[in-house]
Short mmCIF file of C-alpha atoms and ligand atoms in Angstrom, two decimals:
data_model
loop_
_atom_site.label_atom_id
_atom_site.label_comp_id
_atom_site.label_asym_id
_atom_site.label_seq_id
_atom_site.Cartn_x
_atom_site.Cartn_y
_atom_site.Cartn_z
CA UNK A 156 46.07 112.14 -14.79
CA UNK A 157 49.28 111.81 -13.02
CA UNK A 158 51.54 114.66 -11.86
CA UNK A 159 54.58 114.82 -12.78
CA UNK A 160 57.11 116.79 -10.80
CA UNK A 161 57.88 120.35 -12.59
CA UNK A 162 60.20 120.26 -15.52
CA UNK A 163 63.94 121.21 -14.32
CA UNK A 164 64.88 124.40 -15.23
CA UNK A 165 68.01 125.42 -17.33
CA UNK A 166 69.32 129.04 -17.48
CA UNK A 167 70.26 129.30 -20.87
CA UNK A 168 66.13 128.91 -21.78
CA UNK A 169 65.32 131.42 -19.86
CA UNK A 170 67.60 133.77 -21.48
CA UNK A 171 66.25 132.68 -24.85
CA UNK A 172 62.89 133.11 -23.59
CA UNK A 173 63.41 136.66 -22.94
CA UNK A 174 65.57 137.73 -25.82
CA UNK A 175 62.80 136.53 -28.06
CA UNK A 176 60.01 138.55 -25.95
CA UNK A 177 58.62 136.03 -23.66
CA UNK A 178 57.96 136.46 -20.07
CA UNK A 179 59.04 134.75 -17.25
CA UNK A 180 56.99 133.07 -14.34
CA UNK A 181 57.22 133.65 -10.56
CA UNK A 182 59.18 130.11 -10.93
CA UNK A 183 61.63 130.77 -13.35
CA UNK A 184 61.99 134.41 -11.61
CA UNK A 185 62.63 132.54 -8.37
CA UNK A 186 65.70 130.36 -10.25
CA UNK A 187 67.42 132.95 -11.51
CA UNK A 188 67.64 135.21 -8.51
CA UNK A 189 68.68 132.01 -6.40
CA UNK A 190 71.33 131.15 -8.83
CA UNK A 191 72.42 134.83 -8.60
CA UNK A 192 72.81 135.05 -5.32
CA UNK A 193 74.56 131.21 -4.25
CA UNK A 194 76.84 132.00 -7.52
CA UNK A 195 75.30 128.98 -8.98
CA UNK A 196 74.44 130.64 -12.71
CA UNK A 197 77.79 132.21 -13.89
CA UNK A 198 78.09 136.01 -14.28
CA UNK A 199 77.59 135.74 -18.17
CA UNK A 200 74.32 134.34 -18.25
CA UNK A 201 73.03 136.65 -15.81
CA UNK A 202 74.66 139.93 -17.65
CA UNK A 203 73.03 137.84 -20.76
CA UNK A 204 69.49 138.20 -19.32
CA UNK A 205 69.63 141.42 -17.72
CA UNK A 206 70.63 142.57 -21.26
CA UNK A 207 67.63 140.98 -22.68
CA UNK A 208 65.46 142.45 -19.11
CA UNK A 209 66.78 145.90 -20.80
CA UNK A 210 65.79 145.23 -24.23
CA UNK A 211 62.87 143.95 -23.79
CA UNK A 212 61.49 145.09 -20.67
CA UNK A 213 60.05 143.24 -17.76
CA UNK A 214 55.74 142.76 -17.42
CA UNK A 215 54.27 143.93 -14.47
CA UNK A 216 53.89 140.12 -13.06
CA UNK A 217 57.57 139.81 -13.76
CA UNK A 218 58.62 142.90 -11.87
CA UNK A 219 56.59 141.60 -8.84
CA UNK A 220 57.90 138.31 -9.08
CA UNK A 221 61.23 139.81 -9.20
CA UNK A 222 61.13 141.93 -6.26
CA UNK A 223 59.90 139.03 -3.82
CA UNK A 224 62.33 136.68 -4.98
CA UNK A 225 65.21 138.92 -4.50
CA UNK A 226 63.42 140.17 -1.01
CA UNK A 227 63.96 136.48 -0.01
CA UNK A 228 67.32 135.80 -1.61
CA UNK A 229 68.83 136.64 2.02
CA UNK A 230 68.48 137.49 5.59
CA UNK A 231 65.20 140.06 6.37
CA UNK A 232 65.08 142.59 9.42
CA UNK A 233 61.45 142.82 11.28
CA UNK A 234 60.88 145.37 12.95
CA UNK A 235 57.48 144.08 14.44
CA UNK A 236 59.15 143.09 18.19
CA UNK A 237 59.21 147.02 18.11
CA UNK A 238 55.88 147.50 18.69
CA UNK A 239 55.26 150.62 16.21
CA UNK A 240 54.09 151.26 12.85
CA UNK A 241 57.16 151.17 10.64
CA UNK A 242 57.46 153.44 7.56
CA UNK A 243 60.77 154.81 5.33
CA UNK A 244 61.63 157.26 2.44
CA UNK A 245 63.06 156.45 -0.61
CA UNK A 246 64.62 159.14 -2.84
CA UNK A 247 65.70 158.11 -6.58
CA UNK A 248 68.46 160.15 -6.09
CA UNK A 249 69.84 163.90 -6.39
CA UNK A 250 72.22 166.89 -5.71
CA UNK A 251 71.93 168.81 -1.96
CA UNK A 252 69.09 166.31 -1.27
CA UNK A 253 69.17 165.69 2.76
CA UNK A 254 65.63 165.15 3.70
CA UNK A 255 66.47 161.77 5.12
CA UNK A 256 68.04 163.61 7.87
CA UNK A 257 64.87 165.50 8.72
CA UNK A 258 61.91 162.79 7.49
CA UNK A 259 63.35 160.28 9.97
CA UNK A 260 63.51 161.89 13.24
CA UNK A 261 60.16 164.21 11.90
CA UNK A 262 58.53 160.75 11.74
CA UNK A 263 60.25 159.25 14.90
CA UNK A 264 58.90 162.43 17.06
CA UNK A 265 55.35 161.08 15.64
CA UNK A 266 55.30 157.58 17.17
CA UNK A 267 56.77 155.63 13.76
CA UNK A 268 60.07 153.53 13.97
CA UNK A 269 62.06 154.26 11.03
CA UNK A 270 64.54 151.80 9.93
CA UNK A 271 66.73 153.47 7.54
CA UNK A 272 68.81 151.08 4.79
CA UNK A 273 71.17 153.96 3.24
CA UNK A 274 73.48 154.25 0.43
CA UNK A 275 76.55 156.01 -1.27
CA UNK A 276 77.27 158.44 -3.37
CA UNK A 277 76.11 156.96 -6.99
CA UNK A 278 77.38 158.98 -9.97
CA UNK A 279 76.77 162.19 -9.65
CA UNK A 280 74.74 162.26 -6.62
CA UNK A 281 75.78 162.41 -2.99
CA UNK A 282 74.98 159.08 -0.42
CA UNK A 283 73.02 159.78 2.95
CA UNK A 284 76.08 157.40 4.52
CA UNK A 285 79.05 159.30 3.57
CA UNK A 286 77.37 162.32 4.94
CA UNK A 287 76.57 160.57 8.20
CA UNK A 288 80.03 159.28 8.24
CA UNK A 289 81.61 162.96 8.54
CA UNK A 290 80.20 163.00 11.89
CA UNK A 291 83.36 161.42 13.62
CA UNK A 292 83.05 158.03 15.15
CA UNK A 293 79.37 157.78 13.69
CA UNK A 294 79.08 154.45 12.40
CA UNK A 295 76.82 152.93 9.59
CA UNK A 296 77.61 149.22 9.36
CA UNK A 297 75.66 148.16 11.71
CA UNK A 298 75.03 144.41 12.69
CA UNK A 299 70.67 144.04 12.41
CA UNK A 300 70.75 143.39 16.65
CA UNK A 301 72.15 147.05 17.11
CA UNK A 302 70.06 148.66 14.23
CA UNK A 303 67.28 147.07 16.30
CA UNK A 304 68.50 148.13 19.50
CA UNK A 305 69.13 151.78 18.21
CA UNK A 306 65.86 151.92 16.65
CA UNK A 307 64.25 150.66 20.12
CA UNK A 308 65.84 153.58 21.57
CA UNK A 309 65.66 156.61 19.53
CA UNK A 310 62.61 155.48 17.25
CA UNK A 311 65.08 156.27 13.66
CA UNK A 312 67.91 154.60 12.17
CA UNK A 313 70.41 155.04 9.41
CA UNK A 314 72.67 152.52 8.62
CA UNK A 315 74.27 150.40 5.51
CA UNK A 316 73.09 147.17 3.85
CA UNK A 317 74.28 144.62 5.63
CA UNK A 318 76.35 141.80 3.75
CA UNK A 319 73.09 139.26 4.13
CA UNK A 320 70.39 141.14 3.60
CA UNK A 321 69.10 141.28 -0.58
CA UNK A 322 72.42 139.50 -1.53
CA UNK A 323 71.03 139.10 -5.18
CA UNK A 324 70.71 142.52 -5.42
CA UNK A 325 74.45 142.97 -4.88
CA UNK A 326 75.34 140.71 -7.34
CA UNK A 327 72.89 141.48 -10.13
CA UNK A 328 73.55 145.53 -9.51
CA UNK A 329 76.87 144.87 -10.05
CA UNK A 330 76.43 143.26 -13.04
CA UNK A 331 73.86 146.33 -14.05
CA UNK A 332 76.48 148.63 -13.30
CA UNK A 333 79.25 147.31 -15.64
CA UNK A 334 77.13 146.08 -18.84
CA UNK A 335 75.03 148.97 -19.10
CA UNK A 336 71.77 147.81 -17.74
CA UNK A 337 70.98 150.02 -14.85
CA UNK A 338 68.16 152.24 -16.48
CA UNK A 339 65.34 149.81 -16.73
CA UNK A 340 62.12 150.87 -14.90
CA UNK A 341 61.67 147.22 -13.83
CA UNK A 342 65.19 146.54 -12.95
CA UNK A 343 65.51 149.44 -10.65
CA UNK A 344 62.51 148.82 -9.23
CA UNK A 345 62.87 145.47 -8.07
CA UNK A 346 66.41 146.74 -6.94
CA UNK A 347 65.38 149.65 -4.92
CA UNK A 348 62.23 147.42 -3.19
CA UNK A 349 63.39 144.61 -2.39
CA UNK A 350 65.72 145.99 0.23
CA UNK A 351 62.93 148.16 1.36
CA UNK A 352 60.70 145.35 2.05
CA UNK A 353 63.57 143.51 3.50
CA UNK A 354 63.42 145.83 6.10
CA UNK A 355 60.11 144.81 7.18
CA UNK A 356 58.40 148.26 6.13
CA UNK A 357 54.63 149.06 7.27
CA UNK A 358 54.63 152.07 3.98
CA UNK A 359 57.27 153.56 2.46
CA UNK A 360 56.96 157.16 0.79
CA UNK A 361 59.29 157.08 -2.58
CA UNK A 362 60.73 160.74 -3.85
CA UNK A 363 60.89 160.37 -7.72
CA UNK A 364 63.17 162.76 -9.10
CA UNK A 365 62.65 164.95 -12.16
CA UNK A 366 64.44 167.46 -13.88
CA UNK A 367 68.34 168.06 -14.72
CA UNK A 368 69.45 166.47 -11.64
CA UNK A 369 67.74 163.55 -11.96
CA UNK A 370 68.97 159.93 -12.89
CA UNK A 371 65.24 159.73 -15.35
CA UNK A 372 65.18 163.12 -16.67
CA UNK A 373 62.05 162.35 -18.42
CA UNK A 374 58.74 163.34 -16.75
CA UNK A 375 56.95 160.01 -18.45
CA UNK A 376 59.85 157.81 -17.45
CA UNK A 377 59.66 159.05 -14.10
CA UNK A 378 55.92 159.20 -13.71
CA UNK A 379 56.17 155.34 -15.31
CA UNK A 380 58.53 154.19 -12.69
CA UNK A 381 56.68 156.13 -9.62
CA UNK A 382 53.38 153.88 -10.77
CA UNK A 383 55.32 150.61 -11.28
CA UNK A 384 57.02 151.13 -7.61
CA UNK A 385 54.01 151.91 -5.75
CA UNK A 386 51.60 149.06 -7.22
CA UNK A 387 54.57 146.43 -6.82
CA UNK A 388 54.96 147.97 -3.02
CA UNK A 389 51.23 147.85 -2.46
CA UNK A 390 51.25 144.61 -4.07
CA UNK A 391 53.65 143.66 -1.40
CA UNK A 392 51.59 144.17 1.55
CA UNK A 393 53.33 147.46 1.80
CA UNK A 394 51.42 150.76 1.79
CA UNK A 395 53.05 153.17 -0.47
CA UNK A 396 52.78 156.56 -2.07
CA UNK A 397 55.32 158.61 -4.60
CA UNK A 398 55.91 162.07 -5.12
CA UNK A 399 57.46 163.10 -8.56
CA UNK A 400 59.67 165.90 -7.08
CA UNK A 401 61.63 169.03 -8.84
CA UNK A 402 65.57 168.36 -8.94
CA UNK A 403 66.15 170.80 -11.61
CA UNK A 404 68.16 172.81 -8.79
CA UNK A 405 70.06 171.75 -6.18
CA UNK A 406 67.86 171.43 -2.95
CA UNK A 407 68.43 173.41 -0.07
CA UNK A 408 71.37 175.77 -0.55
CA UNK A 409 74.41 173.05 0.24
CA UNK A 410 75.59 169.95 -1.99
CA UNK A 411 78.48 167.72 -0.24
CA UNK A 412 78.95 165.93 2.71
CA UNK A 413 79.18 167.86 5.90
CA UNK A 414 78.20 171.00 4.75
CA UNK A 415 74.43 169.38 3.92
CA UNK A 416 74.36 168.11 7.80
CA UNK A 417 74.76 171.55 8.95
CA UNK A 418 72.14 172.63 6.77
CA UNK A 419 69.91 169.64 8.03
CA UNK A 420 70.41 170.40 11.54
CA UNK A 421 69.88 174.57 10.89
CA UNK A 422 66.35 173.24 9.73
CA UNK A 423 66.29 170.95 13.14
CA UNK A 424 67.21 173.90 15.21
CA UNK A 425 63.99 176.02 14.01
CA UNK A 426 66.01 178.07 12.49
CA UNK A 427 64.85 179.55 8.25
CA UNK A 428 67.70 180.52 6.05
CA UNK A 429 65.59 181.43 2.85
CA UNK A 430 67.83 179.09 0.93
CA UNK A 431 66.48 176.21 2.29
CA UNK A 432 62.78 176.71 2.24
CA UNK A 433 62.44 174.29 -0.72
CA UNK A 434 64.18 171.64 1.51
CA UNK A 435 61.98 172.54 4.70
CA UNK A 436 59.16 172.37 2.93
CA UNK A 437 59.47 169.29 0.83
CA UNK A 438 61.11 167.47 4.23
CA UNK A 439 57.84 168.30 5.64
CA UNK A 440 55.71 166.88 3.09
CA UNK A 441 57.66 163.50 2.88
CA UNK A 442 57.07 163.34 6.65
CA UNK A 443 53.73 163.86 6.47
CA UNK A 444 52.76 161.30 4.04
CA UNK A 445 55.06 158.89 6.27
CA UNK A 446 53.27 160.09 9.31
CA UNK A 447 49.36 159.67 7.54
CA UNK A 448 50.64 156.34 5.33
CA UNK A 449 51.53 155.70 9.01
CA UNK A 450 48.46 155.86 10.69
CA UNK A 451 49.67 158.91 13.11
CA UNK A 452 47.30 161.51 10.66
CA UNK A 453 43.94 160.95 9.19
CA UNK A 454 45.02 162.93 6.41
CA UNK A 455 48.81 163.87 4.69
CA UNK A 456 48.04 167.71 5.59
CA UNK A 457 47.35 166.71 9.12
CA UNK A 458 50.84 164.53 8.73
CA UNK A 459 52.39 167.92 7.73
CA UNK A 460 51.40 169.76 10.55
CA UNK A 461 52.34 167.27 12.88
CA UNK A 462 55.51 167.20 11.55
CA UNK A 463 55.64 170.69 11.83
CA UNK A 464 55.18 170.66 14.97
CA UNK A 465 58.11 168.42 15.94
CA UNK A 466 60.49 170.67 13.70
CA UNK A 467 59.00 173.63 15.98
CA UNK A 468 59.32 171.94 19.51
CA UNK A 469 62.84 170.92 19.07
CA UNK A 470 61.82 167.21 19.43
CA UNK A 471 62.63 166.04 15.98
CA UNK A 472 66.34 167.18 16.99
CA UNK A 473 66.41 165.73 19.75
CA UNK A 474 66.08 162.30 18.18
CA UNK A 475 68.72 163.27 15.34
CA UNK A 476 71.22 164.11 18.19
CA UNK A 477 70.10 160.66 20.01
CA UNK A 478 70.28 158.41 16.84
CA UNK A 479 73.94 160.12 16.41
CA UNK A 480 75.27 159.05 19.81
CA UNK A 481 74.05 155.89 19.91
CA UNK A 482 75.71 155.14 16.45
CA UNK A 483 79.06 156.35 17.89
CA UNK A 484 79.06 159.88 16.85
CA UNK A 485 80.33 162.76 18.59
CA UNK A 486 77.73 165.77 18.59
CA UNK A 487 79.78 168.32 19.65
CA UNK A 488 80.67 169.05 16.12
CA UNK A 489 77.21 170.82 15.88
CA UNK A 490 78.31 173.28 18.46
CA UNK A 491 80.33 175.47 16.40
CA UNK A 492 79.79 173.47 12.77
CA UNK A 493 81.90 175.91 11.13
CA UNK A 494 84.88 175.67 13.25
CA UNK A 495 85.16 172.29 12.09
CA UNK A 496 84.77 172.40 8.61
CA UNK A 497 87.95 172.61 7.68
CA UNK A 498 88.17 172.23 3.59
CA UNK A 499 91.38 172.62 2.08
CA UNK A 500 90.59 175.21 -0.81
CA UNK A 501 87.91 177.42 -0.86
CA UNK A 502 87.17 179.61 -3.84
CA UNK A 503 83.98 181.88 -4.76
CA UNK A 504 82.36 181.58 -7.88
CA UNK A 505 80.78 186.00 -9.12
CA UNK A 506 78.50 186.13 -11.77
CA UNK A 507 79.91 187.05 -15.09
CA UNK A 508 76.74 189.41 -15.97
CA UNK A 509 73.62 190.45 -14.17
CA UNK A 510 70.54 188.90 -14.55
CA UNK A 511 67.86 185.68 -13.67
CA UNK A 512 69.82 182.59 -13.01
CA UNK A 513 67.30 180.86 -15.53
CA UNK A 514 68.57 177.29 -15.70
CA UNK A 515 71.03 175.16 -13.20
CA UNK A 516 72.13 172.07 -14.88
CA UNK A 517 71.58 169.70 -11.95
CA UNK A 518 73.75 167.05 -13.10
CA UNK A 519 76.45 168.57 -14.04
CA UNK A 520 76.66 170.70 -10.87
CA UNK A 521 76.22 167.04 -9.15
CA UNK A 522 79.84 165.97 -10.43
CA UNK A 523 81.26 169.31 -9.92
CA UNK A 524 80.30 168.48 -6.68
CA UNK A 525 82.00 165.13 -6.63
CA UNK A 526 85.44 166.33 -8.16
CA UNK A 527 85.72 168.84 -5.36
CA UNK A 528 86.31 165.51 -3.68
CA UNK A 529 82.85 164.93 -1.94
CA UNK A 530 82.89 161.52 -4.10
CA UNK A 531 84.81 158.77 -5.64
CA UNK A 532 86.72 157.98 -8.92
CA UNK A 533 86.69 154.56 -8.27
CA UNK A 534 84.62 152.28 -5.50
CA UNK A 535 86.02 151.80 -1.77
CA UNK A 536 87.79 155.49 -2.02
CA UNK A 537 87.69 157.68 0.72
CA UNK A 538 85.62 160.58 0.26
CA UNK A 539 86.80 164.25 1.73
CA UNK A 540 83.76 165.19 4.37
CA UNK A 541 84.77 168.60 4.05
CA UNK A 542 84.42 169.34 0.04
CA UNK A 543 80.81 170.82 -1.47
CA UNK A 544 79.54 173.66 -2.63
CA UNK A 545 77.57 176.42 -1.33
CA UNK A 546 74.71 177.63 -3.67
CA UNK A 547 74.12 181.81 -3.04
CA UNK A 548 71.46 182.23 -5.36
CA UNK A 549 68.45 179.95 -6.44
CA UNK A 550 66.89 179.26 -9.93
CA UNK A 551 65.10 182.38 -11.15
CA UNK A 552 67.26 185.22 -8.45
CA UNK A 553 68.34 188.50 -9.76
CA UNK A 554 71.94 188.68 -9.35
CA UNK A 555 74.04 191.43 -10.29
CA UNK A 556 77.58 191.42 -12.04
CA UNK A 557 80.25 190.46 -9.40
CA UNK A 558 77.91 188.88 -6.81
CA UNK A 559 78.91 185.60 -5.40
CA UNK A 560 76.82 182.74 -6.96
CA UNK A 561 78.87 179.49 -5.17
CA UNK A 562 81.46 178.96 -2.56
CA UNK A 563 83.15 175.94 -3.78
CA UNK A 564 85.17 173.77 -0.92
CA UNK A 565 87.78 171.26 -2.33
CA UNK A 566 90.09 168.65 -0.74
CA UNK A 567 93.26 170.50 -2.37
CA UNK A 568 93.90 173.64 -4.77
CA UNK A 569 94.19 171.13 -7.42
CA UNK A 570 90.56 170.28 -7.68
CA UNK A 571 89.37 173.42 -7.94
CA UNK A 572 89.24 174.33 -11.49
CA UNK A 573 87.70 171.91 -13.42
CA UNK A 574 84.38 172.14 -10.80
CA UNK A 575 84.69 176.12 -11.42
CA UNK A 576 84.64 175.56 -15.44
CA UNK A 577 81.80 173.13 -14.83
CA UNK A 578 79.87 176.14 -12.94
CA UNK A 579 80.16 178.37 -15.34
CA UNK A 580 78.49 176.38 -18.35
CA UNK A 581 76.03 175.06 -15.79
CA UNK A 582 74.99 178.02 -14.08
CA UNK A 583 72.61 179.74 -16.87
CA UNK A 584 71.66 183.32 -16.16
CA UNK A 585 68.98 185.46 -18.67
CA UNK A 586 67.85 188.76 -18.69
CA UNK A 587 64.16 187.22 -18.38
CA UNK A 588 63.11 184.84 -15.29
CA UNK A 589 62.52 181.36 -15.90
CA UNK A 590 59.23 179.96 -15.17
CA UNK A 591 58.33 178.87 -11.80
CA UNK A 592 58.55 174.82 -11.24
CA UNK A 593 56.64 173.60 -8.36
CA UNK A 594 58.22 171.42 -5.60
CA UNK A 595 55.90 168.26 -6.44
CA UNK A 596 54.19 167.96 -9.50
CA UNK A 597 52.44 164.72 -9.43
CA UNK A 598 51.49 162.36 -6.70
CA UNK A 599 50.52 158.95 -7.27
CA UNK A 600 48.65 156.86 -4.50
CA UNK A 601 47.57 153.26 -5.23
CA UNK A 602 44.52 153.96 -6.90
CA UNK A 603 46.10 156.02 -9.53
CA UNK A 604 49.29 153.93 -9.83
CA UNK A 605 47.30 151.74 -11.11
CA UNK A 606 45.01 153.95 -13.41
CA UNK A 607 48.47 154.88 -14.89
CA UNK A 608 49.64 151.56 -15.71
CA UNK A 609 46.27 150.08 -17.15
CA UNK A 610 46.73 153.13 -19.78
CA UNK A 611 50.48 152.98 -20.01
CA UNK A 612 51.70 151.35 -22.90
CA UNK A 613 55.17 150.04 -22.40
N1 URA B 1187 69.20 152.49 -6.51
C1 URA B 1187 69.15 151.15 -6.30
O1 URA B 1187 69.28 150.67 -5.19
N2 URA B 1187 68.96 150.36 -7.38
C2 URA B 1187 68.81 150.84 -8.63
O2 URA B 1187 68.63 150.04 -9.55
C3 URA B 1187 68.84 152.23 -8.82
C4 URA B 1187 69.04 153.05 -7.73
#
């Protein structure tokens, strides 16, 4: 027989294709995120498929082949020169959540590099970078030779994507953003991964969110997309675990920019404010799994302890303070934190009637959060390191009539009310207690990824 070189391919057949149900091949998948990213298949054909990616939903081989291609669509950061075992955290998302300022140096103080790839603020939760960047001079654009110098020297890293690394992802999330694609389990993860393993992870332990706060509310759409994530990581050479986590409350007690670094580095000093156990504690289980997923632990409880260990021994902060200053930040700030948050309203939010705060709409506290000015309107904006909110009581406290539930910090007067009105509808209180919801409710390690995914019918 003689071989004939593979038929060319032509966009517009593999939009048909999937419109009418078919799936694509590692090939085709390959095409289509090279056109994407050298601007070589226009915007509408792309926006065409991702529509039909929505509708019909992308097989498991797809989703792989998805993720690799767009991996490779640009320039990829190894950490290997560095000589360590190199892990990460990934969070889907949510209000007050900071553990990426404790799980990195937690895992640095136990022998792993950590090269962090950040983002923004993304509807109505807050971005690890804007809260770095309140720190003044700290800087998160880094070029990949002085994330890999920093991470040489302080073993943990945060920084931004750089311009070449995933640049399909840029263009197709932009696309996702505008035609109302974003929420497709396959989509998402080949959007969140492929930067991941761009970085040249070792493991990476993901925090699905469920609950009000998160972006999949839905326990089976985030249990789906915790499977899918893990066996296309694992498929990937990388090790992987993910934790479906509670974000039906706020975590810790502080939502905004600065105010959550001071709350981060209150946990780094050893110090316990009982509003912030949930965030100690679920910092510390992140770590561990990074630190066992890792190699540093035989098992994720001996992770944990190690980790607690480096919270207790100061050495964690130590290489939070040293990852600041060699960004370009000024640590001083942390010497008297409150001295130099300087918002430009404040305004305390009393409960109307005693009883259990029962419920805490997590979302909409999330853009309450944002219209205090901790976030943008529109993309590029500056936003106001100094705006947040201060949560006084927890899901399922007694409060009494007249007690402070929030301190609310805005950039001006102005943007104080329609946050407040937002509070009060948000803000449920009973005159029973809610059930208790625990911090993690389902794990899912390789093994039972895959378990889930033979059974789940999608
Ligand atoms: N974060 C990402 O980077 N991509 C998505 O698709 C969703 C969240």
């Amino acid at each position: 027989m003689p071989s004939y070189p593979p038929a060319p391919l032509h966009m517009i057949d593999l939009i048909r294709k999937k419109r009418n149900g078919g799936a694509l091949d590692a090939r085709e998948i390959g095409f289509l995120v090279a056109g994407a990213a050298s601007g070589s298949i226009p915007p509408e054909q792309l926006a065409a498929w991702l529509m039909a990616a929505w509708l019909r939903g992308l097989s498991l081989d797809e989703t792989r082949s998805l993720t690799l291609a767009m991996r490779d669509s640009g320039e990829k950061f190894s950490p290997a020169r560095l000589g360590k075992v190199a892990v990460d955290k990934h969070s889907t998302g949510g209000v007050g959540d900071k553990t990426s300022f404790l799980v990195a140096p937690l895992a640095a103080a136990c022998g792993l590099v950590v090269p962090m790839i950040s983002g923004r603020a993304l509807g109505h939760t807050g971005g690890t970078l804007d809260k770095l960047e309140s720190i003044p001079g700290y800087r998160t654009a880094l070029s990949l030779q002085e994330f890999e110098t920093v991470l040489e020297k302080c073993g943990a890293s945060i920084v931004s994507q750089t311009p070449s690394l995933v640049p399909a992802d840029r263009v197709l999330y932009a696309l996702r953003d505008r035609t109302g694609t974003v929420e497709c389990p396959g989509l998402i993860c080949a959007s969140i991964l492929s930067k991941k393993l761009a970085a040249g992870l070792d493991a990476v332990v993901l925090d699905v969110k469920t609950g009000s706060g998160a972006f999949l509310r839905n326990q089976e759409d985030s249990e789906y997309l915790a499977a899918l994530m893990v066996s296309t990581t694992e498929a990937a050479g990388t090790r992987a675990v993910a934790l479906l986590t509670d974000m039906g409350e706020p975590l810790g007690h502080a939502a905004g920019n600065w105010i959550e670094l001071v709350e981060a580095v209150e946990l780094l000093r050893g110090q316990r404010p009982a509003q912030s156990e949930d965030l100690r504690e679920l910092s510390l289980i992140l770590a561990g799994w990074m630190i066992h997923l890792g190699n540093q632990a035989a098992t994720p409880e001996a992770g944990y302890a190690r980790a607690e260990a480096a919270l207790a021994d100061g050495s964690a902060l130590r290489i939070f303070f040293s990852m600041i200053t060699a960004q370009g930040g000024d640590i001083s700030v942390f010497d008297n934190p409150a001295a130099f948050h300087k918002p430009g309203a404040t305004q305390v939010l009393a409960a109307a009637e005693s009883g259990f705060v029962s419920e805490m709409d997590t979302t909409y506290l999330g853009w309450a959060v944002q219209r205090l000015g901790a976030g943008r309107e529109k993309a590029g904006e500056p936003v106001d390191p100094h705006a947040g909110i201060d949560f006084h009581a927890r899901r399922g406290a007694r409060v009494e009539q007249g007690e402070p539930l929030a301190t609310l910090y805005a950039t001006s007067p102005a943007l104080l009310a329609e946050p407040i009105e937002i509070l009060k509808d948000a803000i449920v209180i009973s005159q029973t207690p809610p059930d208790a919801v625990p911090l993690v409710n389902r794990i899912f390690t390789r093994e039972t990824a895959e378990n889930y995914l033979q059974d789940a019918v999608r």
